[in-house]
């Protein structure tokens, strides 16, 4: 259970009335959110809890970004200022922000028609183009170095040992062992395809996936959770988002929807087919070397991502087998 936020102290910093109800929203993996109803309306109260994203200065930068994007017509939910004009309230060493409540629901790619997939791609392209306009160009970091397959194989051996020690053994352990052995064989076969550093770096949302886009009817109502706002290769965010929105439960991508989404993204963001092709290669390699869900499960004892593992782990294998077809969907 989450500890109750200090509502009295918080609401005294805002002209938001007195608290009536405060209900946790449990979909986030990093921070804590609450559906707050007061005598003056409904709000989303965010507790920036994750140490990696809870710096008040970084949160204020996220807030400025969403305020400026709202001015460009991008659907976002900028925070409300407190009585002192600040959008971050720090109480007891914890950072909070108050946002308007947005009525809406989350929709994954299987619930989107082709035209809506195109609209989603155009939306992400508008985010990238808008951030390029409203955020400062200084401080551009170099793209990250891609994963070293030797390091990944060492991690696989460690995870296999953890799987063997887990008692009582269960079906998740069996699938984890199968995927780890499978991935080790794939890495040995494809070690020579390690990509170079990434391409064009710019401001990105950093975590664009179905739980961070709210729909009202058929249209996006708000992009939320800007905790990972930062400088990264933009085309790679577009590919990562597609791999989350359009993955099927069996671990394949809905490629016609990927194609509609990517064509619209390229137009809105001004991205070239060659940029997308390079991004596809880097994200494929990233997926081949990534075991964050298993690390959460076996190193942290955190099982919140377990339900995502079957499709995500199967996708890396299918993507490797259908590499050319997948690449074509992003560049054609």
Short mmCIF file of C-alpha atoms in Angstrom, two decimals, residues 6-313:
data_model
loop_
_atom_site.label_atom_id
_atom_site.label_comp_id
_atom_site.label_asym_id
_atom_site.label_seq_id
_atom_site.Cartn_x
_atom_site.Cartn_y
_atom_site.Cartn_z
CA UNK A 6 0.04 14.91 2.94
CA UNK A 7 -3.15 16.35 1.50
CA UNK A 8 -3.61 19.12 4.05
CA UNK A 9 -0.15 20.57 3.52
CA UNK A 10 -0.38 20.08 -0.24
CA UNK A 11 -3.75 21.68 -0.78
CA UNK A 12 -2.76 24.68 1.31
CA UNK A 13 -0.22 25.38 -1.45
CA UNK A 14 -2.93 25.37 -4.13
CA UNK A 15 -6.24 27.15 -4.58
CA UNK A 16 -7.88 23.75 -5.02
CA UNK A 17 -10.27 23.53 -2.08
CA UNK A 18 -10.44 20.82 0.56
CA UNK A 19 -9.95 17.10 -0.05
CA UNK A 20 -13.06 14.94 -0.47
CA UNK A 21 -11.58 11.67 -1.79
CA UNK A 22 -8.09 10.51 -2.76
CA UNK A 23 -7.78 7.15 -4.54
CA UNK A 24 -4.47 5.61 -5.74
CA UNK A 25 -4.01 5.06 -9.48
CA UNK A 26 -1.97 1.87 -9.78
CA UNK A 27 -0.88 1.74 -13.43
CA UNK A 28 2.47 3.51 -13.15
CA UNK A 29 5.71 1.55 -12.65
CA UNK A 30 7.91 4.47 -11.56
CA UNK A 31 5.92 7.05 -9.61
CA UNK A 32 2.69 7.23 -7.63
CA UNK A 33 -0.54 8.84 -8.73
CA UNK A 34 -3.84 9.63 -7.07
CA UNK A 35 -7.30 10.54 -8.32
CA UNK A 36 -8.07 13.50 -6.10
CA UNK A 37 -11.48 15.07 -5.66
CA UNK A 38 -11.77 18.30 -3.73
CA UNK A 39 -14.50 20.79 -2.99
CA UNK A 40 -13.42 22.64 -6.15
CA UNK A 41 -13.00 19.86 -8.71
CA UNK A 42 -11.12 16.74 -9.79
CA UNK A 43 -7.36 16.48 -10.11
CA UNK A 44 -4.52 14.07 -10.70
CA UNK A 45 -2.01 14.26 -7.87
CA UNK A 46 1.41 12.94 -8.76
CA UNK A 47 4.00 11.89 -6.21
CA UNK A 48 7.39 11.89 -7.94
CA UNK A 49 8.74 8.95 -5.96
CA UNK A 50 11.31 7.27 -8.21
CA UNK A 51 14.77 8.55 -7.20
CA UNK A 52 15.96 8.70 -10.81
CA UNK A 53 13.20 11.12 -11.83
CA UNK A 54 12.32 12.97 -8.59
CA UNK A 55 14.71 15.91 -8.83
CA UNK A 56 12.54 19.06 -8.47
CA UNK A 57 14.55 20.93 -11.11
CA UNK A 58 14.05 18.12 -13.63
CA UNK A 59 10.33 18.00 -12.80
CA UNK A 60 10.04 21.74 -13.32
CA UNK A 61 11.73 21.34 -16.71
CA UNK A 62 9.14 18.69 -17.65
CA UNK A 63 6.40 21.08 -16.59
CA UNK A 64 7.79 23.90 -18.72
CA UNK A 65 7.95 21.55 -21.69
CA UNK A 66 4.29 20.54 -21.37
CA UNK A 67 3.19 24.15 -20.89
CA UNK A 68 4.99 25.16 -24.08
CA UNK A 69 3.69 22.16 -26.01
CA UNK A 70 0.16 23.03 -24.92
CA UNK A 71 0.72 26.43 -26.51
CA UNK A 72 1.46 24.64 -29.79
CA UNK A 73 -1.76 22.64 -29.57
CA UNK A 74 -0.23 19.32 -28.48
CA UNK A 75 -2.67 17.47 -26.18
CA UNK A 76 -1.02 17.46 -22.76
CA UNK A 77 -2.08 18.11 -19.15
CA UNK A 78 0.24 20.83 -17.80
CA UNK A 79 0.47 21.11 -14.01
CA UNK A 80 -1.37 23.70 -12.00
CA UNK A 81 0.71 26.44 -10.34
CA UNK A 82 0.62 26.78 -6.59
CA UNK A 83 -0.07 29.99 -4.74
CA UNK A 84 3.62 30.86 -5.12
CA UNK A 85 3.55 30.25 -8.87
CA UNK A 86 5.62 27.09 -8.66
CA UNK A 87 4.41 23.82 -10.15
CA UNK A 88 6.44 21.51 -7.88
CA UNK A 89 5.51 21.22 -4.20
CA UNK A 90 8.22 19.73 -1.97
CA UNK A 91 6.91 18.49 1.39
CA UNK A 92 8.89 16.32 3.75
CA UNK A 93 11.57 15.86 1.12
CA UNK A 94 9.06 14.49 -1.43
CA UNK A 95 8.06 16.20 -4.68
CA UNK A 96 4.43 16.48 -5.76
CA UNK A 97 2.55 18.07 -8.66
CA UNK A 98 -1.14 18.72 -9.20
CA UNK A 99 -2.64 18.29 -12.67
CA UNK A 100 -6.17 18.68 -14.02
CA UNK A 101 -8.00 15.38 -14.16
CA UNK A 102 -8.38 14.19 -17.77
CA UNK A 103 -11.33 11.92 -18.48
CA UNK A 104 -10.19 9.26 -20.89
CA UNK A 105 -8.98 5.73 -21.33
CA UNK A 106 -5.87 3.99 -22.57
CA UNK A 107 -5.92 2.18 -25.91
CA UNK A 108 -3.37 -0.30 -27.21
CA UNK A 109 -2.67 -0.83 -30.89
CA UNK A 110 -5.16 -3.67 -31.23
CA UNK A 111 -7.93 -1.16 -30.41
CA UNK A 112 -6.83 1.35 -33.05
CA UNK A 113 -8.07 1.43 -36.64
CA UNK A 114 -5.46 2.14 -39.35
CA UNK A 115 -6.42 5.82 -39.46
CA UNK A 116 -5.99 6.07 -35.71
CA UNK A 117 -2.57 4.44 -36.00
CA UNK A 118 -1.59 7.16 -38.45
CA UNK A 119 -2.94 9.78 -36.06
CA UNK A 120 -0.82 8.29 -33.27
CA UNK A 121 2.32 8.46 -35.41
CA UNK A 122 1.54 12.05 -36.36
CA UNK A 123 1.05 12.86 -32.68
CA UNK A 124 4.48 11.55 -31.71
CA UNK A 125 5.98 13.38 -34.68
CA UNK A 126 4.31 16.59 -33.48
CA UNK A 127 5.78 16.01 -30.01
CA UNK A 128 9.29 15.67 -31.42
CA UNK A 129 8.92 18.64 -33.75
CA UNK A 130 7.34 20.71 -30.98
CA UNK A 131 10.05 19.89 -28.45
CA UNK A 132 12.64 20.92 -31.02
CA UNK A 133 10.96 24.35 -31.12
CA UNK A 134 10.37 24.95 -27.42
CA UNK A 135 13.29 23.29 -25.63
CA UNK A 136 16.85 24.65 -25.45
CA UNK A 137 19.38 23.06 -27.83
CA UNK A 138 22.26 23.15 -25.33
CA UNK A 139 23.43 20.09 -23.45
CA UNK A 140 22.98 17.63 -26.28
CA UNK A 141 24.35 14.29 -25.12
CA UNK A 142 26.03 11.86 -27.48
CA UNK A 143 23.94 8.81 -28.38
CA UNK A 144 24.53 5.85 -26.08
CA UNK A 145 26.87 3.03 -27.00
CA UNK A 146 24.98 -0.14 -27.94
CA UNK A 147 25.01 -3.17 -25.65
CA UNK A 148 28.09 -5.40 -25.66
CA UNK A 149 26.97 -8.99 -26.35
CA UNK A 150 29.69 -10.38 -24.09
CA UNK A 151 28.25 -8.43 -21.16
CA UNK A 152 24.78 -9.65 -22.06
CA UNK A 153 25.87 -13.29 -22.14
CA UNK A 154 27.36 -12.83 -18.65
CA UNK A 155 24.03 -11.39 -17.49
CA UNK A 156 22.19 -14.34 -19.04
CA UNK A 157 24.37 -16.77 -17.07
CA UNK A 158 23.63 -14.88 -13.85
CA UNK A 159 19.89 -14.89 -14.54
CA UNK A 160 19.94 -18.60 -15.40
CA UNK A 161 21.56 -19.26 -12.02
CA UNK A 162 18.85 -17.22 -10.30
CA UNK A 163 16.16 -19.16 -12.15
CA UNK A 164 17.69 -22.46 -11.01
CA UNK A 165 17.75 -21.31 -7.39
CA UNK A 166 14.17 -20.05 -7.36
CA UNK A 167 11.89 -22.23 -5.21
CA UNK A 168 9.30 -23.38 -5.67
CA UNK A 169 9.85 -23.46 -9.44
CA UNK A 170 6.86 -22.23 -11.42
CA UNK A 171 5.74 -21.67 -15.02
CA UNK A 172 7.39 -18.25 -15.14
CA UNK A 173 10.72 -19.87 -14.29
CA UNK A 174 10.24 -22.34 -17.12
CA UNK A 175 9.52 -19.62 -19.67
CA UNK A 176 12.38 -17.48 -18.37
CA UNK A 177 14.86 -20.35 -18.74
CA UNK A 178 13.63 -21.13 -22.26
CA UNK A 179 13.92 -17.50 -23.40
CA UNK A 180 17.33 -17.01 -21.80
CA UNK A 181 18.80 -20.05 -23.54
CA UNK A 182 17.15 -19.02 -26.80
CA UNK A 183 18.47 -15.47 -26.54
CA UNK A 184 21.99 -16.66 -25.74
CA UNK A 185 22.00 -18.70 -28.94
CA UNK A 186 20.72 -15.71 -30.95
CA UNK A 187 23.39 -13.43 -29.54
CA UNK A 188 26.12 -15.91 -30.43
CA UNK A 189 24.76 -16.06 -33.97
CA UNK A 190 24.30 -12.30 -34.45
CA UNK A 191 27.15 -10.84 -32.33
CA UNK A 192 28.70 -9.30 -35.45
CA UNK A 193 25.62 -7.12 -36.06
CA UNK A 194 26.19 -4.84 -33.06
CA UNK A 195 25.23 -1.33 -34.24
CA UNK A 196 27.28 1.86 -33.91
CA UNK A 197 26.13 4.86 -31.88
CA UNK A 198 22.68 6.19 -32.62
CA UNK A 199 21.66 8.93 -35.00
CA UNK A 200 20.07 12.36 -34.68
CA UNK A 201 19.56 13.30 -31.02
CA UNK A 202 16.77 15.57 -29.83
CA UNK A 203 14.25 16.07 -27.06
CA UNK A 204 11.86 13.13 -26.65
CA UNK A 205 9.03 12.16 -24.31
CA UNK A 206 11.12 9.17 -23.26
CA UNK A 207 8.29 6.79 -22.33
CA UNK A 208 5.67 6.91 -25.09
CA UNK A 209 3.42 3.86 -24.65
CA UNK A 210 -0.30 3.05 -24.26
CA UNK A 211 -0.50 3.83 -20.53
CA UNK A 212 0.87 7.33 -21.20
CA UNK A 213 -1.67 8.34 -23.85
CA UNK A 214 -5.26 9.03 -22.80
CA UNK A 215 -8.04 8.84 -25.38
CA UNK A 216 -11.40 10.53 -25.31
CA UNK A 217 -13.50 8.71 -27.88
CA UNK A 218 -11.33 8.14 -30.94
CA UNK A 219 -8.97 11.06 -30.36
CA UNK A 220 -5.96 11.43 -28.06
CA UNK A 221 -6.90 13.69 -25.15
CA UNK A 222 -3.55 13.94 -23.38
CA UNK A 223 -0.01 12.61 -23.35
CA UNK A 224 0.98 12.15 -19.71
CA UNK A 225 3.95 11.07 -17.57
CA UNK A 226 6.87 13.09 -18.89
CA UNK A 227 9.31 11.75 -16.29
CA UNK A 228 11.73 10.45 -18.95
CA UNK A 229 11.88 13.68 -20.94
CA UNK A 230 15.40 13.97 -22.23
CA UNK A 231 17.83 14.00 -25.14
CA UNK A 232 17.81 10.76 -27.15
CA UNK A 233 17.75 9.64 -30.78
CA UNK A 234 14.21 10.60 -31.79
CA UNK A 235 13.62 7.92 -34.40
CA UNK A 236 14.45 5.28 -31.82
CA UNK A 237 11.62 6.50 -29.61
CA UNK A 238 9.28 6.13 -32.59
CA UNK A 239 10.39 2.53 -33.13
CA UNK A 240 10.22 1.64 -29.41
CA UNK A 241 6.71 3.05 -29.18
CA UNK A 242 5.56 1.03 -32.19
CA UNK A 243 7.04 -2.13 -30.67
CA UNK A 244 4.90 -1.54 -27.56
CA UNK A 245 1.67 -0.27 -29.14
CA UNK A 246 1.52 -2.82 -31.94
CA UNK A 247 2.88 -6.01 -30.38
CA UNK A 248 0.38 -8.85 -30.47
CA UNK A 249 0.00 -11.26 -27.52
CA UNK A 250 1.87 -13.96 -29.47
CA UNK A 251 4.92 -11.68 -29.81
CA UNK A 252 4.59 -10.42 -33.39
CA UNK A 253 4.02 -6.89 -34.67
CA UNK A 254 0.93 -5.79 -36.56
CA UNK A 255 2.97 -4.57 -39.52
CA UNK A 256 0.17 -2.86 -41.52
CA UNK A 257 -0.54 -0.71 -38.47
CA UNK A 258 3.18 -0.09 -37.95
CA UNK A 259 3.40 1.09 -41.57
CA UNK A 260 0.49 3.56 -41.19
CA UNK A 261 1.88 4.88 -37.91
CA UNK A 262 5.43 5.30 -39.23
CA UNK A 263 4.49 7.03 -42.47
CA UNK A 264 2.57 9.64 -40.48
CA UNK A 265 5.41 9.98 -37.96
CA UNK A 266 7.99 10.57 -40.68
CA UNK A 267 5.87 13.32 -42.25
CA UNK A 268 5.21 15.08 -38.94
CA UNK A 269 8.75 14.79 -37.57
CA UNK A 270 10.60 15.28 -40.85
CA UNK A 271 12.42 11.97 -40.34
CA UNK A 272 13.97 10.15 -43.30
CA UNK A 273 13.61 6.45 -44.16
CA UNK A 274 17.33 5.97 -43.52
CA UNK A 275 16.93 7.38 -40.00
CA UNK A 276 14.12 4.91 -39.32
CA UNK A 277 16.11 2.01 -40.76
CA UNK A 278 19.05 2.78 -38.46
CA UNK A 279 16.66 3.15 -35.53
CA UNK A 280 15.04 -0.20 -36.27
CA UNK A 281 18.45 -1.85 -36.18
CA UNK A 282 19.41 -0.24 -32.87
CA UNK A 283 16.09 -1.00 -31.16
CA UNK A 284 16.17 -4.59 -32.44
CA UNK A 285 19.64 -4.97 -30.91
CA UNK A 286 18.47 -3.28 -27.73
CA UNK A 287 15.59 -5.77 -27.43
CA UNK A 288 17.91 -8.68 -28.12
CA UNK A 289 20.15 -7.60 -25.21
CA UNK A 290 17.50 -6.36 -22.79
CA UNK A 291 16.30 -8.33 -19.75
CA UNK A 292 14.85 -5.64 -17.53
CA UNK A 293 11.67 -7.61 -16.82
CA UNK A 294 13.63 -10.65 -15.65
CA UNK A 295 15.95 -8.45 -13.60
CA UNK A 296 12.97 -6.90 -11.85
CA UNK A 297 11.55 -10.37 -11.17
CA UNK A 298 14.71 -12.14 -9.97
CA UNK A 299 16.89 -9.33 -8.62
CA UNK A 300 14.26 -7.07 -7.06
CA UNK A 301 11.44 -9.52 -6.42
CA UNK A 302 9.20 -7.06 -8.31
CA UNK A 303 6.62 -8.92 -10.41
CA UNK A 304 4.65 -5.96 -11.80
CA UNK A 305 6.09 -6.42 -15.31
CA UNK A 306 5.66 -10.21 -15.41
CA UNK A 307 2.51 -10.06 -17.53
CA UNK A 308 4.42 -8.24 -20.29
CA UNK A 309 7.22 -10.79 -20.46
CA UNK A 310 5.68 -13.52 -22.68
CA UNK A 311 4.91 -11.20 -25.61
CA UNK A 312 8.01 -9.01 -25.18
CA UNK A 313 10.40 -11.97 -25.04
#
